[in-house]
PDB file of N, CA and C in Angstrom:
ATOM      1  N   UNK D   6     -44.367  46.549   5.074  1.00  0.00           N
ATOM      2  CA  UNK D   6     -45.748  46.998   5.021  1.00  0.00           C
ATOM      3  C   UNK D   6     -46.627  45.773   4.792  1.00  0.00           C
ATOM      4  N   UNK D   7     -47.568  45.642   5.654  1.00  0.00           N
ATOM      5  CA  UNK D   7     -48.592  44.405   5.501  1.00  0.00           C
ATOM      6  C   UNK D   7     -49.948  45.334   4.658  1.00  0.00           C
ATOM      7  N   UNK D   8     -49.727  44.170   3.774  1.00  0.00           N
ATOM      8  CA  UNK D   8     -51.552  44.580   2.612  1.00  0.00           C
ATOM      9  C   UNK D   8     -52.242  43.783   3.193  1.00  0.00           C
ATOM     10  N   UNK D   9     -53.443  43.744   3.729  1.00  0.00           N
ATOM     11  CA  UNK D   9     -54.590  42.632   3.421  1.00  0.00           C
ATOM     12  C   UNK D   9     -55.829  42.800   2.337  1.00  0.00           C
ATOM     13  N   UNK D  10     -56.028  42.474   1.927  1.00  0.00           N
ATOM     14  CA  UNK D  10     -57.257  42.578   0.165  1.00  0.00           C
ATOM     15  C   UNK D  10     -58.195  41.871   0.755  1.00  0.00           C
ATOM     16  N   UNK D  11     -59.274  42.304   0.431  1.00  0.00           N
ATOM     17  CA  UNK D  11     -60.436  41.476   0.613  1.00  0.00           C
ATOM     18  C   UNK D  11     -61.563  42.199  -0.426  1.00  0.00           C
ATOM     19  N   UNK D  12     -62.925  41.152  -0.408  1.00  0.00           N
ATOM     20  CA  UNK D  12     -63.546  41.485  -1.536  1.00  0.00           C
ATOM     21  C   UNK D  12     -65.304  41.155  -0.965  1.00  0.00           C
ATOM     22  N   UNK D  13     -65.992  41.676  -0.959  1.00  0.00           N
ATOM     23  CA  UNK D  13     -67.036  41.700  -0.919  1.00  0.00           C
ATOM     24  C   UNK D  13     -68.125  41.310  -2.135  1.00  0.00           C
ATOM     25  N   UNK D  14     -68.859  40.312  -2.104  1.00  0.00           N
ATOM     26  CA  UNK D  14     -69.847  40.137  -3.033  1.00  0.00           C
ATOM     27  C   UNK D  14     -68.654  40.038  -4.409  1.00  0.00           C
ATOM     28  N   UNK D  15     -67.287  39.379  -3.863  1.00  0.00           N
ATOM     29  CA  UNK D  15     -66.282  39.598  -5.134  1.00  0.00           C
ATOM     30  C   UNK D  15     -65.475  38.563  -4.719  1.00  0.00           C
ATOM     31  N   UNK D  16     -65.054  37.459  -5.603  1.00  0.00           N
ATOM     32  CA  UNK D  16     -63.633  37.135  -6.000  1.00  0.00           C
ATOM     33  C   UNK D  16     -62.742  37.263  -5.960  1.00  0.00           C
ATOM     34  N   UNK D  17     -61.464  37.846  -5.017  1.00  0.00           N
ATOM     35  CA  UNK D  17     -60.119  38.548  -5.304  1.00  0.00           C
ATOM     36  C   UNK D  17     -59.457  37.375  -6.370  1.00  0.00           C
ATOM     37  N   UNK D  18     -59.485  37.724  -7.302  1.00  0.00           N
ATOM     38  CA  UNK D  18     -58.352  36.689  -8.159  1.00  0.00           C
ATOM     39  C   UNK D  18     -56.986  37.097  -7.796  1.00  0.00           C
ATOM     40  N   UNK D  19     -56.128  35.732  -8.031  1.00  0.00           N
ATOM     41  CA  UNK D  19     -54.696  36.657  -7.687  1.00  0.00           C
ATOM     42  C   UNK D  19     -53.612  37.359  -8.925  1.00  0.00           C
ATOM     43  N   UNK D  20     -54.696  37.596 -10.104  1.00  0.00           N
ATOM     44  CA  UNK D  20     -54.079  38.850 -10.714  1.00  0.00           C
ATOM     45  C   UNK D  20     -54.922  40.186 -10.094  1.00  0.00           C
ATOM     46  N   UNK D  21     -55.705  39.907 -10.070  1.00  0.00           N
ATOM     47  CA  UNK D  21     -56.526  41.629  -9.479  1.00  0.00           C
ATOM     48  C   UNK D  21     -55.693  41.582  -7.931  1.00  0.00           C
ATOM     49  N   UNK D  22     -55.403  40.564  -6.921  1.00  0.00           N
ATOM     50  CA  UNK D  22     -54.659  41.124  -5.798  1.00  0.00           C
ATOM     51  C   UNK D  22     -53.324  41.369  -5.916  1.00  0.00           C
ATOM     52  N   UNK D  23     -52.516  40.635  -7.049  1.00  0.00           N
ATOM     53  CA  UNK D  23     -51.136  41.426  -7.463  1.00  0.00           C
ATOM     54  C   UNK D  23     -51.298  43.081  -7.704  1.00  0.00           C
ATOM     55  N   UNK D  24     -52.133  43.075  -9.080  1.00  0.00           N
ATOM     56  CA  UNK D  24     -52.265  44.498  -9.128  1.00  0.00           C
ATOM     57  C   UNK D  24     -52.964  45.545  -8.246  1.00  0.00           C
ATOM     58  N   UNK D  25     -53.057  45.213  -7.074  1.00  0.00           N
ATOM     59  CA  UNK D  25     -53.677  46.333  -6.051  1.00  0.00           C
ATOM     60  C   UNK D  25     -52.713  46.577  -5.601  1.00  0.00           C
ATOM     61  N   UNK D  26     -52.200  44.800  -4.843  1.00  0.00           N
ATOM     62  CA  UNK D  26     -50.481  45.014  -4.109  1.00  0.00           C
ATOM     63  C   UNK D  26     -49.643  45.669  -4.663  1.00  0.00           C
ATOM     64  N   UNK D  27     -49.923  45.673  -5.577  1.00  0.00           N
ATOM     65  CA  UNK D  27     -47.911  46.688  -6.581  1.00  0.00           C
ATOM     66  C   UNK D  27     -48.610  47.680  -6.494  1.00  0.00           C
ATOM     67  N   UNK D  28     -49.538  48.530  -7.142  1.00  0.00           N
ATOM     68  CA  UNK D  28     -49.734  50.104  -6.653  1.00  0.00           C
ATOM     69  C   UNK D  28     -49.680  50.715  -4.669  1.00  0.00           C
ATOM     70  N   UNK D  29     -50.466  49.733  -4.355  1.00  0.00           N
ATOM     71  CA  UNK D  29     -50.209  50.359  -3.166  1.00  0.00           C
ATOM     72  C   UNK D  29     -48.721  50.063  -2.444  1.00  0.00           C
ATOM     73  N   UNK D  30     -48.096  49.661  -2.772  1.00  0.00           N
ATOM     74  CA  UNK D  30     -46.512  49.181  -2.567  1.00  0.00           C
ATOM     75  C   UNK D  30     -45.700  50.353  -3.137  1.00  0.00           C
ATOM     76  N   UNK D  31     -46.329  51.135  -3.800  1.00  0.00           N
ATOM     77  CA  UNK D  31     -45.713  52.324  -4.709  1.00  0.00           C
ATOM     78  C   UNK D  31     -45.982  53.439  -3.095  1.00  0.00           C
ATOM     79  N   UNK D  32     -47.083  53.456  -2.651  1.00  0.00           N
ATOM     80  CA  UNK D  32     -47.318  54.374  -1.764  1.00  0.00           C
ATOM     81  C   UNK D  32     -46.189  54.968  -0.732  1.00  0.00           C
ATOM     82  N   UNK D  33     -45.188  53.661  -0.827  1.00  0.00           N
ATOM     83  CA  UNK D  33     -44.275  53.711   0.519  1.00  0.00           C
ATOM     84  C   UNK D  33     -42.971  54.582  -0.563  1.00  0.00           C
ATOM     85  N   UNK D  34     -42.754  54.761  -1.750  1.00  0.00           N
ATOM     86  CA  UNK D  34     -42.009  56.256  -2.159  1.00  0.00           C
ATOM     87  C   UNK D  34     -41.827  57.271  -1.342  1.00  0.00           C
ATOM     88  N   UNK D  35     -42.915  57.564  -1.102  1.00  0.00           N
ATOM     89  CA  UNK D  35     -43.294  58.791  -0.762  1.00  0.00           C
ATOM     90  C   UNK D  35     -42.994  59.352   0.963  1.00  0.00           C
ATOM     91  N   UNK D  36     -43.398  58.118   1.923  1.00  0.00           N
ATOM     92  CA  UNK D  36     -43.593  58.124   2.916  1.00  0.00           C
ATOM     93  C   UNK D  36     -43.529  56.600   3.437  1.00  0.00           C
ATOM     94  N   UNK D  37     -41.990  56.574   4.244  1.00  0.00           N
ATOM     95  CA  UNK D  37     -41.685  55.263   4.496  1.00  0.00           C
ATOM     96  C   UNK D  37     -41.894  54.584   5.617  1.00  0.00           C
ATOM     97  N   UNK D  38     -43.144  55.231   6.323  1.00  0.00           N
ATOM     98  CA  UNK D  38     -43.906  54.537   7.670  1.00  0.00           C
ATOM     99  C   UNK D  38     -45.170  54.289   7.379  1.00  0.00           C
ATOM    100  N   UNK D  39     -45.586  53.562   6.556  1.00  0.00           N
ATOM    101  CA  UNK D  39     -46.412  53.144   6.172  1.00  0.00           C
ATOM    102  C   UNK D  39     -46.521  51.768   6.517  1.00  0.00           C
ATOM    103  N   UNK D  40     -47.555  51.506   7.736  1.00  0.00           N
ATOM    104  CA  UNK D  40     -47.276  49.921   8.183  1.00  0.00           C
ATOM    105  C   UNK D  40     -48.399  49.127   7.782  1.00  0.00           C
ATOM    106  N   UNK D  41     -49.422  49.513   7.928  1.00  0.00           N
ATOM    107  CA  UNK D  41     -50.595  48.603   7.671  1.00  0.00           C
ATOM    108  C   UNK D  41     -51.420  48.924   6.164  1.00  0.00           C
ATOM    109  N   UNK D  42     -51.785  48.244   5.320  1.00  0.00           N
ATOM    110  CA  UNK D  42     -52.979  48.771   4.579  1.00  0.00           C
ATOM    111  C   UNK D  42     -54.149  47.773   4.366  1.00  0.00           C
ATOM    112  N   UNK D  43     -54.972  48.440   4.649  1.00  0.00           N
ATOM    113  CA  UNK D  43     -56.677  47.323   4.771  1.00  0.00           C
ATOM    114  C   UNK D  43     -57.236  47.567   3.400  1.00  0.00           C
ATOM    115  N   UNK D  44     -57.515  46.880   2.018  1.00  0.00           N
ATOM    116  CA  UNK D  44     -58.238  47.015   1.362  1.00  0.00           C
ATOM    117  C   UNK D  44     -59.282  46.411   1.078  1.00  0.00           C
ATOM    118  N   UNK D  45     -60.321  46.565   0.902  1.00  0.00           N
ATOM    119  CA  UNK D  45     -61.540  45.750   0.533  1.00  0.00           C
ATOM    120  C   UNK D  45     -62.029  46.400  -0.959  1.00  0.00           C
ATOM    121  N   UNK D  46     -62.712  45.172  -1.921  1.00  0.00           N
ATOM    122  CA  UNK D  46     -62.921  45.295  -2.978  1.00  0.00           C
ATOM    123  C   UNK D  46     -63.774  44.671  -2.856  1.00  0.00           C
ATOM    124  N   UNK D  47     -65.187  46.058  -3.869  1.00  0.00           N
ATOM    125  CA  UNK D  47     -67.005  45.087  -3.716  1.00  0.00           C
ATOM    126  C   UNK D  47     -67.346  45.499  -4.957  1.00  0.00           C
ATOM    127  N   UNK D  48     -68.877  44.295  -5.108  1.00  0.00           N
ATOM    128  CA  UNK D  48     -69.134  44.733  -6.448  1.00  0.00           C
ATOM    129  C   UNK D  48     -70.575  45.326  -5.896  1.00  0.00           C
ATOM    130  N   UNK D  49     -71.517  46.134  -6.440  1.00  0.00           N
ATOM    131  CA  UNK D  49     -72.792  46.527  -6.000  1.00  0.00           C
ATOM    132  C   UNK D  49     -73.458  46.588  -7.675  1.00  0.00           C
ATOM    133  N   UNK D  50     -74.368  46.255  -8.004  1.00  0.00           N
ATOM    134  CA  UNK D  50     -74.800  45.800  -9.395  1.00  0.00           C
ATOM    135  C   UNK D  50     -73.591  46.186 -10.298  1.00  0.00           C
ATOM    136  N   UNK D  51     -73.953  47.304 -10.983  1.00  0.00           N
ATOM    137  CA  UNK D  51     -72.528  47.809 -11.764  1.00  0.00           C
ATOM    138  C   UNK D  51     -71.555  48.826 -11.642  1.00  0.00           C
ATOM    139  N   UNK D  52     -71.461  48.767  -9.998  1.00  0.00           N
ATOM    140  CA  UNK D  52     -70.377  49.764  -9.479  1.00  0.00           C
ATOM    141  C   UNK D  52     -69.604  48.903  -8.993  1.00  0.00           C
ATOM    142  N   UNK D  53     -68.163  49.323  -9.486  1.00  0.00           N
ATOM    143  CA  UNK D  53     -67.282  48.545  -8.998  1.00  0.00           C
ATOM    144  C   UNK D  53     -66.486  49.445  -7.506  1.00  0.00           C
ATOM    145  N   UNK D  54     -66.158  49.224  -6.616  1.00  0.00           N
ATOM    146  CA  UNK D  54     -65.646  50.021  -5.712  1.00  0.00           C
ATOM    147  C   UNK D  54     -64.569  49.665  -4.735  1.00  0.00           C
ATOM    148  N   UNK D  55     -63.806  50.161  -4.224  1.00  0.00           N
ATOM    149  CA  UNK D  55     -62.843  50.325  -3.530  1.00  0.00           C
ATOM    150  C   UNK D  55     -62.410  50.673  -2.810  1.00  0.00           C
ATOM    151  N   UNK D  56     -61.675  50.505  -1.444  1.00  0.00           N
ATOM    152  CA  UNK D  56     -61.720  51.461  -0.386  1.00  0.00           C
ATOM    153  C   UNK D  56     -60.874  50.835   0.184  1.00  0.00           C
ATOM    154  N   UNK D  57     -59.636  51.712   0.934  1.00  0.00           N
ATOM    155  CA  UNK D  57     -58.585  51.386   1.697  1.00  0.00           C
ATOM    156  C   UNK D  57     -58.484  52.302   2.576  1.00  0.00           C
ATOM    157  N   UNK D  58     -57.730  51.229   4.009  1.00  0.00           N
ATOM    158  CA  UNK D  58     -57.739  52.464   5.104  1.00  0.00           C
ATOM    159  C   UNK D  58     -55.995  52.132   5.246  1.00  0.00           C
ATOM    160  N   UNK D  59     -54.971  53.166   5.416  1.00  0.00           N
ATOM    161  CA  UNK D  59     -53.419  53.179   6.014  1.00  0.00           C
ATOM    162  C   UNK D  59     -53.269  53.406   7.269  1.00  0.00           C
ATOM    163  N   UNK D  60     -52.808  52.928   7.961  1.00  0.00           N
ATOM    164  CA  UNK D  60     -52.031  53.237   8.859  1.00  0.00           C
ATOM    165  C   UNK D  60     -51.107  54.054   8.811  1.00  0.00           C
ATOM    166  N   UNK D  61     -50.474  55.078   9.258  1.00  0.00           N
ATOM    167  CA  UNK D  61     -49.138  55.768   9.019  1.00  0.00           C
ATOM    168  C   UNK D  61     -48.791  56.697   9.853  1.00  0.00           C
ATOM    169  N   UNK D  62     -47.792  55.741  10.727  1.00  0.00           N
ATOM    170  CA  UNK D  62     -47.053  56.976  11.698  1.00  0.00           C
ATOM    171  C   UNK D  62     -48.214  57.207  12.656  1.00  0.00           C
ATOM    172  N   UNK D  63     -48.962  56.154  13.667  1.00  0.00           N
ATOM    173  CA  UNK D  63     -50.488  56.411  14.101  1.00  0.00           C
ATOM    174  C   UNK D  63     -51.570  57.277  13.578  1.00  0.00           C
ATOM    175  N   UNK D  64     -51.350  57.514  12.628  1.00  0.00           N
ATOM    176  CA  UNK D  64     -52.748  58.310  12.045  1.00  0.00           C
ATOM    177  C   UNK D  64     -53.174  57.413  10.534  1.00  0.00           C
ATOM    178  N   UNK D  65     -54.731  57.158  10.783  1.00  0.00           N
ATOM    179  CA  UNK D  65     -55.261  56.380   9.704  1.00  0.00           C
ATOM    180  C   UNK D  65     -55.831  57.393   8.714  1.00  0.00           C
ATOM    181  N   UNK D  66     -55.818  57.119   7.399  1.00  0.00           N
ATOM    182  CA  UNK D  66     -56.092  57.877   5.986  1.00  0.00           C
ATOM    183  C   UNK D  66     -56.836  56.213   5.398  1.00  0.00           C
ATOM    184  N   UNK D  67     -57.952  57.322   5.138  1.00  0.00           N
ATOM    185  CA  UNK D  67     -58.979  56.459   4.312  1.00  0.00           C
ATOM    186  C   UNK D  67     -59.367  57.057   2.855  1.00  0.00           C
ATOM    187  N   UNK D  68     -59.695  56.547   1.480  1.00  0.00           N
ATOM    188  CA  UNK D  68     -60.083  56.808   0.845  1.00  0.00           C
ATOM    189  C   UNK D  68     -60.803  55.439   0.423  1.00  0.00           C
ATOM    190  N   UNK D  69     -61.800  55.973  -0.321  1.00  0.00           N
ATOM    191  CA  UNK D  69     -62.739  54.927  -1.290  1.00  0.00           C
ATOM    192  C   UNK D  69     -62.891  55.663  -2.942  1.00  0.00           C
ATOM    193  N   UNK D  70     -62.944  54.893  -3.712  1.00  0.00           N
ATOM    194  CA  UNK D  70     -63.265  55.266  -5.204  1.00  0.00           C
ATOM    195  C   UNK D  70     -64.518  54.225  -6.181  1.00  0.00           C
ATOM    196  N   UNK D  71     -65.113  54.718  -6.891  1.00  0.00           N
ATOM    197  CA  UNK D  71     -65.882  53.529  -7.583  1.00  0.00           C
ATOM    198  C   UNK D  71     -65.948  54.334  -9.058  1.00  0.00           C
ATOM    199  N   UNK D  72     -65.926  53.067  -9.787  1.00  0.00           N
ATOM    200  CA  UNK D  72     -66.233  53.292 -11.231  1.00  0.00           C
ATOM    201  C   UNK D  72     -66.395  51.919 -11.650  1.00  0.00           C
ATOM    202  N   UNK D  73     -66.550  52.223 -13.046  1.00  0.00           N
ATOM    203  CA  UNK D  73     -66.901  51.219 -14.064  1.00  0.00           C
ATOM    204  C   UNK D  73     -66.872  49.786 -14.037  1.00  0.00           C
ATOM    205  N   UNK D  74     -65.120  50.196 -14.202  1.00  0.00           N
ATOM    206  CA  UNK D  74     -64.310  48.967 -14.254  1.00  0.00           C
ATOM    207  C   UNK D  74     -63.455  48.965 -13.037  1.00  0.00           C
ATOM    208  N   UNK D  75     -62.954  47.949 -12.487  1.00  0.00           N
ATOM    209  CA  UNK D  75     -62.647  47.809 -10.977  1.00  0.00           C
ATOM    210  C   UNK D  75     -60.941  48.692 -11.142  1.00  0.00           C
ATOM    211  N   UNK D  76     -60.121  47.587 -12.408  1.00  0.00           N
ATOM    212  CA  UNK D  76     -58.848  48.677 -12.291  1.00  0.00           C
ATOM    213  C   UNK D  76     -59.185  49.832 -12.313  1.00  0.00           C
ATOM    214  N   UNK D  77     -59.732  50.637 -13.144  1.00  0.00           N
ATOM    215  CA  UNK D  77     -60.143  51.732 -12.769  1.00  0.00           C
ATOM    216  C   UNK D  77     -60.328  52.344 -11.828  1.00  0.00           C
ATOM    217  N   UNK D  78     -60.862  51.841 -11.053  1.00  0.00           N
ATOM    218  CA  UNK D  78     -61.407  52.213  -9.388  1.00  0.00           C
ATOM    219  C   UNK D  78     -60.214  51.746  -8.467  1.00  0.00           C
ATOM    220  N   UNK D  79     -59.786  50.875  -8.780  1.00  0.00           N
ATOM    221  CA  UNK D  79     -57.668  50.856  -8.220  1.00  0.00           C
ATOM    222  C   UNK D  79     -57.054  51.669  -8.234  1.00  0.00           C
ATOM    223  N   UNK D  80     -56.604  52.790  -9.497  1.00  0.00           N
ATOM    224  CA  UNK D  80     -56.368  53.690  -9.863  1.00  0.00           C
ATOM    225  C   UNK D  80     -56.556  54.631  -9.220  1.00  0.00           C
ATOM    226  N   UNK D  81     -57.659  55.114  -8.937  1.00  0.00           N
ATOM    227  CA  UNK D  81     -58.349  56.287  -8.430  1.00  0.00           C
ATOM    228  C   UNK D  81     -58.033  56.387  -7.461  1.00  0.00           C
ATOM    229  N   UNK D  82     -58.287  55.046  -6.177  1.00  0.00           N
ATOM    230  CA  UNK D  82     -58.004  55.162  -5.062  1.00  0.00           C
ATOM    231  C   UNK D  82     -56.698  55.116  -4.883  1.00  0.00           C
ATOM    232  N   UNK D  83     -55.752  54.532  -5.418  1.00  0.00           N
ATOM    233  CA  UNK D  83     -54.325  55.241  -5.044  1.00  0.00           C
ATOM    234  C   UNK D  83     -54.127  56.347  -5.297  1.00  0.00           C
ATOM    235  N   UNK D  84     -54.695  57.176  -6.238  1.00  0.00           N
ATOM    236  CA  UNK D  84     -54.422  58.284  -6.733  1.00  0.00           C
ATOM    237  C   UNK D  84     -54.775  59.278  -5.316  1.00  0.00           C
ATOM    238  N   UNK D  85     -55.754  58.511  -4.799  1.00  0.00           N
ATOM    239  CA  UNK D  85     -56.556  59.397  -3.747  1.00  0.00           C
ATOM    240  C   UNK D  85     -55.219  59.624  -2.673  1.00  0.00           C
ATOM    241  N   UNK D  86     -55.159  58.035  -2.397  1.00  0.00           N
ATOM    242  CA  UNK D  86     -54.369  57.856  -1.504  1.00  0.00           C
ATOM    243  C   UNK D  86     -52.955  58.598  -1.293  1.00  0.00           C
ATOM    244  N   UNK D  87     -52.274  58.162  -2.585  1.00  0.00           N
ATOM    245  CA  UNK D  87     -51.339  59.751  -2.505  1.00  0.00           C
ATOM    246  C   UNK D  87     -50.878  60.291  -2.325  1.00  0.00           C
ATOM    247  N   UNK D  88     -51.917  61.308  -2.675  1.00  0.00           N
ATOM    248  CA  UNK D  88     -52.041  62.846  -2.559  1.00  0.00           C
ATOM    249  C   UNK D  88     -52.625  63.279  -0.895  1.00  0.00           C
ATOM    250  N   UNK D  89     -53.454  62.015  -0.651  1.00  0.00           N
ATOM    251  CA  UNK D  89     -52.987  62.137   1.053  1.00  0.00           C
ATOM    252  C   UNK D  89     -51.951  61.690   1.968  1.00  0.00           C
ATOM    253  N   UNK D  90     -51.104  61.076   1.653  1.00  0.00           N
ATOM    254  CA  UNK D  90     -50.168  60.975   2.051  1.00  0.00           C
ATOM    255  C   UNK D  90     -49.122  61.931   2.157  1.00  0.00           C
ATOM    256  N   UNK D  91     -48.898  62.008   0.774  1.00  0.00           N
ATOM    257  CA  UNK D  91     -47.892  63.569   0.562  1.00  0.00           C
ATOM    258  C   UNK D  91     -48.673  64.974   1.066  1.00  0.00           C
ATOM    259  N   UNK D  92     -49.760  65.299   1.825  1.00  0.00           N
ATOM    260  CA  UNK D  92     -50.267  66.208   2.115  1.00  0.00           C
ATOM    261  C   UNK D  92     -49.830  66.146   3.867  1.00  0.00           C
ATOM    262  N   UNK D  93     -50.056  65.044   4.130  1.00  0.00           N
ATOM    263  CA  UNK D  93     -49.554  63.983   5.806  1.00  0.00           C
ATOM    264  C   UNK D  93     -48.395  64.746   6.033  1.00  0.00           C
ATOM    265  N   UNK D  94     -47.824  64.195   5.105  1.00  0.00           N
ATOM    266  CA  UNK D  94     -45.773  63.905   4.915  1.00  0.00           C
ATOM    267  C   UNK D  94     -45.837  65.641   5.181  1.00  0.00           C
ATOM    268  N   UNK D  95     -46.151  66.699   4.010  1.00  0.00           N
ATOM    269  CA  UNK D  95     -46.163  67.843   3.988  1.00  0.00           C
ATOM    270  C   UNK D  95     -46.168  68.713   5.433  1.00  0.00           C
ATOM    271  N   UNK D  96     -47.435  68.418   5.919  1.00  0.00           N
ATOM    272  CA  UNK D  96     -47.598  68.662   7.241  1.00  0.00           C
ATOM    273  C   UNK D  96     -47.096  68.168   8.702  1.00  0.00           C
ATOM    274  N   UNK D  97     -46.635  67.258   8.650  1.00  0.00           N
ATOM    275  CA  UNK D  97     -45.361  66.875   9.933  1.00  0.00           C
ATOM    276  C   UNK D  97     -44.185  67.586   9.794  1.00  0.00           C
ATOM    277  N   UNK D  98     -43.896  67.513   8.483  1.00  0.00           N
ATOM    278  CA  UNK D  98     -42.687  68.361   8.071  1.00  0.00           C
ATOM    279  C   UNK D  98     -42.478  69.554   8.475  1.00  0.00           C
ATOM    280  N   UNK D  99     -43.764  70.412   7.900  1.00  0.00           N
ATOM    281  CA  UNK D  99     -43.858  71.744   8.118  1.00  0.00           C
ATOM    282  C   UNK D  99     -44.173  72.337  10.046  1.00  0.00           C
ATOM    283  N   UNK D 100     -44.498  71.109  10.665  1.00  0.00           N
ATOM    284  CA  UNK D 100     -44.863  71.333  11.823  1.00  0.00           C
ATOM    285  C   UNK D 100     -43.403  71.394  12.719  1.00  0.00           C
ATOM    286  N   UNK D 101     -42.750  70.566  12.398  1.00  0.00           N
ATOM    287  CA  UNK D 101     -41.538  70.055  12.778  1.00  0.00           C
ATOM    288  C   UNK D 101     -40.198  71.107  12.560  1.00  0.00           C
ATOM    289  N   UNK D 102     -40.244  71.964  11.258  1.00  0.00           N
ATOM    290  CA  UNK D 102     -39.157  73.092  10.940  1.00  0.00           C
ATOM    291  C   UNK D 102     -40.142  74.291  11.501  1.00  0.00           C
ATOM    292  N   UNK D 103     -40.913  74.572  12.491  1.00  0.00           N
ATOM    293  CA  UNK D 103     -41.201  75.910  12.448  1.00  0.00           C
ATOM    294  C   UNK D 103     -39.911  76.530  14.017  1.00  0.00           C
ATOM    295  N   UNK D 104     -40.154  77.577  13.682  1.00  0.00           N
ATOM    296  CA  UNK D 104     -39.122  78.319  14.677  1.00  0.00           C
ATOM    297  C   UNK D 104     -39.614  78.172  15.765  1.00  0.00           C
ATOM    298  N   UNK D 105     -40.915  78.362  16.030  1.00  0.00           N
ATOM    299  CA  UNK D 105     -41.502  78.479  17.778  1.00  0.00           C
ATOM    300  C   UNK D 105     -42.392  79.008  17.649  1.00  0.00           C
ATOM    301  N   UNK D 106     -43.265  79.735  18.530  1.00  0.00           N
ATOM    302  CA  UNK D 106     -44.207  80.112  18.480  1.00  0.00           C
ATOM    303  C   UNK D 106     -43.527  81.691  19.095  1.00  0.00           C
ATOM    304  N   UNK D 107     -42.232  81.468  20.059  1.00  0.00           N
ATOM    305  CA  UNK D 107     -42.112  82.918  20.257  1.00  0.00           C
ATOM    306  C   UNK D 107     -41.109  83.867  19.253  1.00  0.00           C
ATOM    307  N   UNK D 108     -41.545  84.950  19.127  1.00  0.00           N
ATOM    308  CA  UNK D 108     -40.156  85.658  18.304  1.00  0.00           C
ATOM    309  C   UNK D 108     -39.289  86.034  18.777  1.00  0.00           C
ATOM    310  N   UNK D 109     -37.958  86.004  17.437  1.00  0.00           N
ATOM    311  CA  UNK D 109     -36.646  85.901  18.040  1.00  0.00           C
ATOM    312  C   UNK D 109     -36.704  87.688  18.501  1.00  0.00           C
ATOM    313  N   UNK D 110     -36.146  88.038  19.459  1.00  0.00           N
ATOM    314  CA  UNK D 110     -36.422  89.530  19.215  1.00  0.00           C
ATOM    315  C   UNK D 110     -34.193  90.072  19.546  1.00  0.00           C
ATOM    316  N   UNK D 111     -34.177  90.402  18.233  1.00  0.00           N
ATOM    317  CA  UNK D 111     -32.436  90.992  18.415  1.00  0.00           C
ATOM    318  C   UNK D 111     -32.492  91.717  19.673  1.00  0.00           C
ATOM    319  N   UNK D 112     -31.005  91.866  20.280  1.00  0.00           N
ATOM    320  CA  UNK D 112     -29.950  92.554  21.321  1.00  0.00           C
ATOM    321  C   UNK D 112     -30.139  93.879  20.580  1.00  0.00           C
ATOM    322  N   UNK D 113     -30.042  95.022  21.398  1.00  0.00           N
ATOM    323  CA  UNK D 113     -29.842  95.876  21.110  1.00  0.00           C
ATOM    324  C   UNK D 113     -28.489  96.298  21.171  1.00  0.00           C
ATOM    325  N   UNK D 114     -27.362  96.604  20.211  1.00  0.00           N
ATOM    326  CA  UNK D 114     -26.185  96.996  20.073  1.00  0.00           C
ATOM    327  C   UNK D 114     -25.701  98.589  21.252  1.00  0.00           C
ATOM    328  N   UNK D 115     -24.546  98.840  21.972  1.00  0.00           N
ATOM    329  CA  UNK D 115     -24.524  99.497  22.384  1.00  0.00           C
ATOM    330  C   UNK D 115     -23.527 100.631  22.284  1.00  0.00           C
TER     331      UNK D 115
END
């Protein structure tokens, strides 16, 4: 999985880009086609904010979060992130075990 971090009107230090990289590195648990992740990190007076887009399995999932303090707003957005993922994962799954669209209809015994 490739991370790229970036930071707007911000600094990435490379403890704040370790700790983005290890949570979102957690993401791939869940769902192990996870190829790309784009994050950008900005500051806007005293909102700190966050926003990542995934790649996964050709379909992109975006979330953004802002608060206080920036880990904070790290937090959130994985949290976001997720719970969309495992909702993704949920739904291929469920698309993938259905029976058909036609019903089975039994033989009649004679």
């Amino acid at each position: 999985m490739q991370i790229d971090v970036t930071g707007q009107h911000l600094d990435v230090t490379p403890a704040l880009r370790d700790y983005i990289t290890g949570k979102l590195e957690r993401l791939e648990r869940h769902f192990d086609k996870v190829t790309n992740v784009h994050a950008v990190l900005s500051v806007e007076k005293l909102r700190q904010k966050a926003e990542a887009t995934i790649n996964v399995n050709g379909t992109s999932l975006h979330a953004n979060a802002e608060d206080g303090d920036m880990y904070a707003a790290i937090d959130a957005l994985v949290d976001k992130l997720d719970r969309q993922i495992k909702k993704h994962k949920e739904k291929i799954t469920n698309h993938h075990r259905s029976e058909g669209s036609l019903k089975k209809i039994p033989l009649a015994e004679e």
